[in-house]
Amino acid sequence: MIARLHTLVRGKSPIRPIDALRGGAGALLGLLFAGLLGRFAVGGADWLHPLLVAPIGASAVLVFAVPASPLAQPRSVLGGNIVSALVGITVAMLVPQTLVAAPLAVGAAIATMMLLGCLHPPGGAVALICVIGGPKVAEAGYLFAFNPVAVDSLLLTGAGMIWGRLTGHSYPHRPPVAPASPHGTKDPAPAARIGYSTTDLDVALARYGELLDVSREDLDALFREVELSAAQRLHSQIRCGDVMSRDVISLHHDQSAESALAYMREHDLRAAPVVDAENRVIGMARRAELQTNRRRKVEAALDPFVHKVMEGTPVAALLPILSSGHTHEAMVVDGERRLIGVITQTDLIAVLYRAHIVESVVGS
């Protein structure tokens, strides 16, 4: 009962208090900035009456509360409000009957915004106020679309950009970029070659047939995260200690590169972990670098960057690491960073293959 009441009060996806505070504070400061600076820009000493129109309050909700929404981007705020004002003013001039002009202005504004790719919900209110705003709005005519509508919209988006920088959020929103091939080829990144394709997403969106308040790029990134989360949940019981190679061929940092090369050829290795005198992992050595530095010690040719995991780490944590194409192995270490095992891409593929077989058997 308490859980149901909590859901009723806060919704199924409650907003974090810090996000609510950020959105509310941003709107407060943004409207102050837009109203007072707008009043200063057009002249006038009455600072107690900032230059604001009511629909700008609705624009502030989008800009500061949901800055990632396509409807909140500067093009939508500026274009949607200004276009709607021009449409509303035109309808008000051509249709003297308010009962007809008001819904006609809103409908025409919505259609125009959608056709021009600048849909902004407060634009409907802007069009409406152009019809029912009274003598002052009617007297201003088309000037009303620029002062105060355009001035308010421009200053509000400027305030949104400043607030985004101050709070560490991107505005205008930059959709996540799909990872490129680590080898600089036209192929997509390894993790993007499985599961659904972008064509599947386009087909699904076309079949859905409704305008969504989220960009295609954001949807794609979200679905990829869902896929990864599901894979991690399905394989969370398999630990790195269960699948690692324990008899590890390693190199010592103070041995000669020449001897390390011979040792790696003997065991047919292209890369090997490098440890210190206490068997702590300090990096990786590869044949090419050792060949270049063959008259020096291994420590002169090692790559200090190496992924380390613990025995109890779920093997699913290695999925994004070993499927990126940037690295081919992860070192399993203890609490003192001493080497106890290695997991390679081959090990991970074998685990996923076995897990797939088990899931198929259980599912049947």
Coordinates of C-alpha atoms in Angstrom, one line a residue:
M1 CA 0.0 0.0 0.0
I2 CA 2.8 2.4 0.9
A3 CA 4.7 1.5 -2.3
R4 CA 1.5 2.3 -4.4
L5 CA 1.1 5.6 -2.6
H6 CA 4.7 6.5 -3.2
T7 CA 4.3 5.7 -6.9
L8 CA 1.1 7.7 -7.1
V9 CA 2.8 10.8 -5.5
R10 CA 6.1 10.7 -7.2
G11 CA 5.3 8.7 -10.4
K12 CA 6.9 5.5 -11.8
S13 CA 10.1 7.2 -12.7
P14 CA 10.7 9.8 -9.9
I15 CA 13.2 12.6 -10.5
R16 CA 16.2 12.8 -8.2
P17 CA 15.9 15.7 -5.8
I18 CA 19.2 17.1 -7.1
D19 CA 17.8 17.2 -10.7
A20 CA 14.6 18.9 -9.5
L21 CA 16.7 21.5 -7.7
R22 CA 18.9 22.1 -10.7
G23 CA 15.9 22.5 -13.0
G24 CA 14.0 24.8 -10.7
A25 CA 17.1 27.0 -9.9
G26 CA 18.0 27.2 -13.5
A27 CA 14.5 28.3 -14.5
L28 CA 14.5 31.0 -11.7
L29 CA 17.9 32.4 -12.7
G30 CA 17.2 32.0 -16.5
L31 CA 13.9 33.9 -16.3
L32 CA 15.5 36.7 -14.2
F33 CA 18.3 36.9 -16.7
A34 CA 15.9 37.0 -19.7
G35 CA 13.4 39.4 -18.2
L36 CA 15.7 41.9 -16.7
L37 CA 18.2 41.9 -19.6
G38 CA 15.4 42.1 -22.0
R39 CA 13.9 45.1 -20.3
F40 CA 17.4 46.8 -20.4
A41 CA 17.8 45.9 -24.1
V42 CA 14.5 47.5 -25.2
G43 CA 14.8 50.5 -22.8
G44 CA 12.7 51.5 -19.8
A45 CA 13.5 51.9 -16.2
D46 CA 10.7 49.9 -14.7
W47 CA 12.8 47.0 -13.4
L48 CA 9.9 45.7 -11.4
H49 CA 8.2 44.7 -14.6
P50 CA 10.7 42.5 -16.5
L51 CA 10.2 41.9 -20.2
L52 CA 8.5 38.5 -20.2
V53 CA 5.5 36.9 -21.8
A54 CA 3.7 34.0 -20.2
P55 CA 4.7 31.2 -22.7
I56 CA 8.4 31.8 -21.9
G57 CA 7.7 30.2 -18.5
A58 CA 6.7 27.0 -20.3
S59 CA 9.9 27.3 -22.5
A60 CA 11.9 27.5 -19.3
V61 CA 10.5 24.2 -18.2
L62 CA 11.9 22.5 -21.3
V63 CA 15.2 24.3 -21.4
F64 CA 16.1 23.8 -17.7
A65 CA 14.2 20.6 -16.7
V66 CA 14.6 18.5 -19.9
P67 CA 17.5 20.1 -21.8
A68 CA 18.1 16.9 -23.8
S69 CA 14.6 17.0 -25.4
P70 CA 14.5 17.8 -29.1
L71 CA 11.7 20.2 -28.2
A72 CA 14.0 22.2 -25.9
Q73 CA 16.9 22.9 -28.3
P74 CA 17.6 26.5 -29.3
R75 CA 16.3 25.9 -32.8
S76 CA 13.0 24.8 -31.4
V77 CA 12.8 27.5 -28.7
L78 CA 13.7 30.4 -31.1
G79 CA 12.1 29.1 -34.2
G80 CA 9.0 27.7 -32.6
N81 CA 8.1 30.8 -30.6
I82 CA 8.9 33.3 -33.3
V83 CA 7.1 31.3 -36.1
S84 CA 4.1 30.8 -33.8
A85 CA 4.0 34.5 -33.1
L86 CA 4.1 35.4 -36.8
V87 CA 1.3 32.9 -37.5
G88 CA -0.8 34.0 -34.6
I89 CA -0.5 37.7 -35.5
T90 CA -1.4 37.0 -39.1
V91 CA -4.5 35.0 -38.2
A92 CA -5.6 37.7 -35.7
M93 CA -5.4 40.3 -38.5
L94 CA -7.3 38.2 -41.0
V95 CA -9.9 36.6 -38.8
P96 CA -11.7 39.1 -36.5
Q97 CA -13.8 36.5 -34.7
T98 CA -11.8 35.4 -31.7
L99 CA -13.8 32.2 -31.3
V100 CA -12.5 31.1 -34.7
A101 CA -9.1 32.9 -34.7
A102 CA -7.8 31.4 -31.5
P103 CA -8.0 27.6 -32.4
L104 CA -7.1 28.4 -36.0
A105 CA -3.9 30.2 -34.8
V106 CA -2.8 27.4 -32.6
G107 CA -3.5 24.7 -35.2
A108 CA -1.7 26.6 -37.9
A109 CA 1.2 27.3 -35.6
I110 CA 1.6 23.7 -34.7
A111 CA 1.5 22.6 -38.4
T112 CA 4.0 25.2 -39.4
M113 CA 6.4 24.4 -36.6
M114 CA 6.3 20.7 -37.5
L115 CA 6.9 21.4 -41.2
L116 CA 9.8 23.7 -40.4
G117 CA 11.4 21.2 -37.9
C118 CA 11.1 23.6 -34.9
L119 CA 8.3 22.1 -32.9
H120 CA 8.1 23.8 -29.4
P121 CA 5.0 23.2 -27.2
P122 CA 5.0 26.8 -25.8
G123 CA 4.7 28.0 -29.3
G124 CA 1.0 27.1 -29.2
A125 CA 0.6 29.4 -26.2
V126 CA 2.4 32.2 -28.1
A127 CA 0.1 31.9 -31.0
L128 CA -2.9 32.0 -28.7
I129 CA -1.8 35.1 -26.8
C130 CA -1.4 36.9 -30.2
V131 CA -5.1 36.4 -30.7
I132 CA -6.4 37.0 -27.1
G133 CA -3.7 39.2 -25.7
G134 CA -5.7 42.4 -25.9
P135 CA -5.2 45.8 -27.4
K136 CA -1.5 46.2 -26.6
V137 CA -0.6 43.0 -28.5
A138 CA -2.8 43.9 -31.4
E139 CA -1.3 47.4 -31.5
A140 CA 2.2 46.0 -31.6
G141 CA 1.4 43.9 -34.7
Y142 CA 4.3 41.9 -36.1
L143 CA 6.7 43.8 -33.8
F144 CA 5.4 41.6 -31.0
A145 CA 7.1 38.6 -32.6
F146 CA 10.4 40.2 -32.1
N147 CA 9.8 42.2 -29.0
P148 CA 9.2 40.6 -26.5
V149 CA 8.9 37.0 -28.0
A150 CA 12.2 36.8 -29.9
V151 CA 14.1 38.8 -27.3
D152 CA 12.9 36.5 -24.5
S153 CA 13.6 33.3 -26.4
L154 CA 17.1 34.4 -27.4
L155 CA 18.0 35.4 -23.8
L156 CA 16.4 32.3 -22.3
T157 CA 18.4 29.9 -24.6
G158 CA 21.6 32.0 -23.7
A159 CA 20.8 31.5 -20.1
G160 CA 20.3 27.8 -20.7
M161 CA 23.8 27.5 -22.3
I162 CA 25.4 29.3 -19.4
W163 CA 23.5 27.2 -16.8
G164 CA 24.4 24.0 -18.6
R165 CA 28.1 24.9 -18.4
L166 CA 27.9 25.8 -14.7
T167 CA 26.2 22.5 -13.9
G168 CA 28.1 20.2 -16.1
H169 CA 25.3 19.5 -18.6
S170 CA 25.3 19.9 -22.3
Y171 CA 23.0 22.5 -23.8
P172 CA 22.4 22.5 -26.7
H173 CA 22.2 18.7 -26.3
R174 CA 24.8 16.8 -28.1
P175 CA 23.6 13.2 -28.9
P176 CA 26.1 10.5 -28.1
V177 CA 28.3 9.6 -31.1
A178 CA 28.5 5.9 -32.1
P179 CA 31.9 4.5 -31.4
A180 CA 34.1 4.3 -34.4
S181 CA 36.3 1.4 -35.5
P182 CA 39.5 1.4 -33.4
H183 CA 41.4 0.7 -36.6
G184 CA 40.2 3.7 -38.5
T185 CA 38.2 1.6 -41.0
K186 CA 34.6 2.1 -42.1
D187 CA 33.4 -0.9 -40.1
P188 CA 31.3 -0.1 -37.0
A189 CA 32.8 -0.8 -33.6
P190 CA 32.7 -4.5 -32.7
A191 CA 30.0 -4.0 -30.1
A192 CA 27.8 -2.3 -32.7
R193 CA 27.9 -5.3 -35.1
I194 CA 25.6 -7.5 -33.1
G195 CA 22.1 -7.1 -31.9
Y196 CA 19.8 -4.7 -33.7
S197 CA 21.0 -2.3 -36.5
T198 CA 20.3 1.3 -37.1
T199 CA 18.1 0.2 -40.0
D200 CA 16.0 -1.9 -37.5
L201 CA 15.6 1.2 -35.3
D202 CA 14.4 3.3 -38.3
V203 CA 11.9 0.6 -39.3
A204 CA 10.6 0.4 -35.7
L205 CA 10.2 4.2 -35.5
A206 CA 8.4 4.3 -38.8
R207 CA 6.1 1.5 -37.7
Y208 CA 5.5 3.2 -34.3
G209 CA 4.2 6.2 -36.2
E210 CA 4.3 8.7 -33.4
L211 CA 6.5 11.7 -32.8
L212 CA 8.7 10.9 -29.7
D213 CA 10.2 13.5 -27.5
V214 CA 13.7 11.9 -27.8
S215 CA 16.2 11.9 -30.6
R216 CA 17.0 8.9 -32.7
E217 CA 20.6 9.0 -31.5
D218 CA 19.6 9.1 -27.9
L219 CA 17.3 6.2 -28.4
D220 CA 20.0 4.2 -30.0
A221 CA 22.4 4.9 -27.2
L222 CA 19.8 4.0 -24.6
F223 CA 18.9 0.7 -26.3
R224 CA 22.7 -0.2 -26.5
E225 CA 22.9 0.4 -22.7
V226 CA 19.8 -1.8 -22.2
E227 CA 21.5 -4.6 -24.2
L228 CA 24.7 -4.3 -22.2
S229 CA 22.8 -4.3 -18.9
A230 CA 20.8 -7.4 -19.9
A231 CA 24.0 -9.2 -20.9
Q232 CA 25.6 -8.3 -17.6
R233 CA 22.6 -9.5 -15.6
L234 CA 22.5 -12.8 -17.5
H235 CA 26.2 -13.5 -16.9
S236 CA 26.6 -11.9 -13.5
Q237 CA 27.1 -15.3 -11.8
I238 CA 30.3 -16.1 -13.8
R239 CA 33.4 -14.6 -12.1
C240 CA 36.8 -13.8 -13.6
G241 CA 38.4 -16.3 -11.3
D242 CA 36.3 -19.0 -12.9
V243 CA 37.6 -18.6 -16.4
M244 CA 41.0 -17.0 -16.2
S245 CA 44.3 -18.7 -17.2
R246 CA 46.3 -19.3 -14.1
D247 CA 49.6 -20.6 -15.5
V248 CA 50.5 -17.1 -16.8
I249 CA 53.6 -16.5 -18.9
S250 CA 54.9 -13.1 -17.7
L251 CA 58.1 -11.0 -18.2
H252 CA 60.2 -9.3 -15.5
H253 CA 60.8 -5.6 -15.9
D254 CA 64.6 -5.9 -15.4
Q255 CA 65.2 -8.7 -17.9
S256 CA 66.6 -7.9 -21.3
A257 CA 64.3 -7.3 -24.2
E258 CA 66.3 -9.8 -26.3
S259 CA 65.6 -12.6 -23.8
A260 CA 61.9 -11.5 -23.5
L261 CA 61.6 -11.8 -27.3
A262 CA 63.0 -15.3 -27.3
Y263 CA 60.8 -16.3 -24.4
M264 CA 57.6 -15.0 -26.1
R265 CA 58.6 -16.8 -29.4
E266 CA 59.0 -20.0 -27.5
H267 CA 55.5 -19.7 -26.1
D268 CA 54.0 -18.2 -29.3
L269 CA 52.9 -15.0 -27.6
R270 CA 52.4 -11.6 -29.2
A271 CA 52.1 -9.8 -25.8
A272 CA 52.8 -10.6 -22.2
P273 CA 52.3 -8.9 -18.8
V274 CA 55.3 -7.3 -17.1
V275 CA 55.8 -7.7 -13.4
D276 CA 58.2 -6.4 -10.8
A277 CA 60.2 -8.3 -8.2
E278 CA 57.1 -8.7 -6.1
N279 CA 55.1 -10.1 -9.0
R280 CA 53.0 -6.9 -9.2
V281 CA 51.6 -6.0 -12.6
I282 CA 53.3 -2.8 -14.0
G283 CA 52.3 -3.0 -17.7
M284 CA 52.3 -5.0 -20.9
A285 CA 55.1 -5.8 -23.4
R286 CA 54.5 -6.5 -27.1
R287 CA 56.8 -7.9 -29.7
A288 CA 57.0 -4.8 -31.8
E289 CA 58.1 -2.6 -29.0
L290 CA 60.6 -5.2 -27.7
Q291 CA 62.1 -5.5 -31.1
T292 CA 62.6 -1.8 -31.3
N293 CA 64.2 -1.7 -27.9
R294 CA 66.0 -5.1 -28.1
R295 CA 69.3 -3.8 -26.7
R296 CA 67.6 -2.4 -23.6
K297 CA 65.6 -3.8 -20.7
V298 CA 61.9 -4.7 -20.8
E299 CA 60.9 -1.8 -18.7
A300 CA 62.0 0.5 -21.5
A301 CA 59.5 -1.0 -23.9
L302 CA 56.5 -1.7 -21.7
D303 CA 53.1 -0.1 -22.0
P304 CA 52.0 0.9 -18.5
F305 CA 48.3 0.9 -19.5
V306 CA 46.7 -2.4 -18.7
H307 CA 43.2 -3.4 -17.5
K308 CA 43.2 -5.1 -14.1
V309 CA 40.3 -7.0 -12.5
M310 CA 39.8 -9.1 -9.3
E311 CA 39.0 -12.8 -9.1
G312 CA 35.4 -11.9 -7.9
T313 CA 34.7 -9.4 -10.7
P314 CA 31.8 -10.6 -12.9
V315 CA 33.1 -11.6 -16.3
A316 CA 30.3 -9.4 -17.8
A317 CA 32.4 -6.4 -16.7
L318 CA 34.9 -7.3 -19.4
L319 CA 32.4 -7.2 -22.2
P320 CA 32.8 -3.5 -23.0
I321 CA 36.6 -3.7 -22.4
L322 CA 37.5 -6.7 -24.5
S323 CA 35.0 -6.0 -27.3
S324 CA 36.1 -2.4 -27.9
G325 CA 39.0 -3.5 -30.1
H326 CA 41.5 -1.4 -28.1
T327 CA 42.8 -4.1 -25.9
H328 CA 42.9 -7.9 -26.1
E329 CA 43.5 -9.0 -22.5
A330 CA 42.8 -8.1 -18.9
M331 CA 45.0 -9.0 -15.9
V332 CA 43.5 -10.7 -12.8
V333 CA 45.3 -9.4 -9.7
D334 CA 44.9 -9.7 -5.9
G335 CA 44.6 -6.8 -3.5
E336 CA 48.3 -6.1 -3.7
R337 CA 48.2 -6.0 -7.6
R338 CA 50.1 -9.3 -7.8
L339 CA 49.4 -11.2 -11.0
I340 CA 47.3 -14.3 -10.5
G341 CA 45.7 -14.8 -13.9
V342 CA 44.9 -13.5 -17.4
I343 CA 41.6 -13.3 -19.4
T344 CA 41.9 -12.9 -23.1
Q345 CA 39.3 -12.2 -25.8
T346 CA 39.4 -15.9 -26.6
D347 CA 38.6 -16.8 -23.0
L348 CA 35.6 -14.4 -23.1
I349 CA 34.3 -15.8 -26.4
A350 CA 34.5 -19.3 -25.0
V351 CA 32.5 -18.2 -21.9
L352 CA 29.8 -16.5 -23.9
Y353 CA 29.6 -19.5 -26.2
R354 CA 29.1 -21.9 -23.3
A355 CA 26.7 -19.6 -21.6
H356 CA 24.7 -19.4 -24.8
I357 CA 24.5 -23.2 -25.0
V358 CA 23.4 -23.4 -21.4
E359 CA 20.7 -20.8 -21.9
S360 CA 19.4 -22.6 -25.0
V361 CA 19.2 -25.9 -23.2
V362 CA 17.4 -24.3 -20.2
G363 CA 15.1 -22.3 -22.4
S364 CA 14.1 -25.4 -24.4

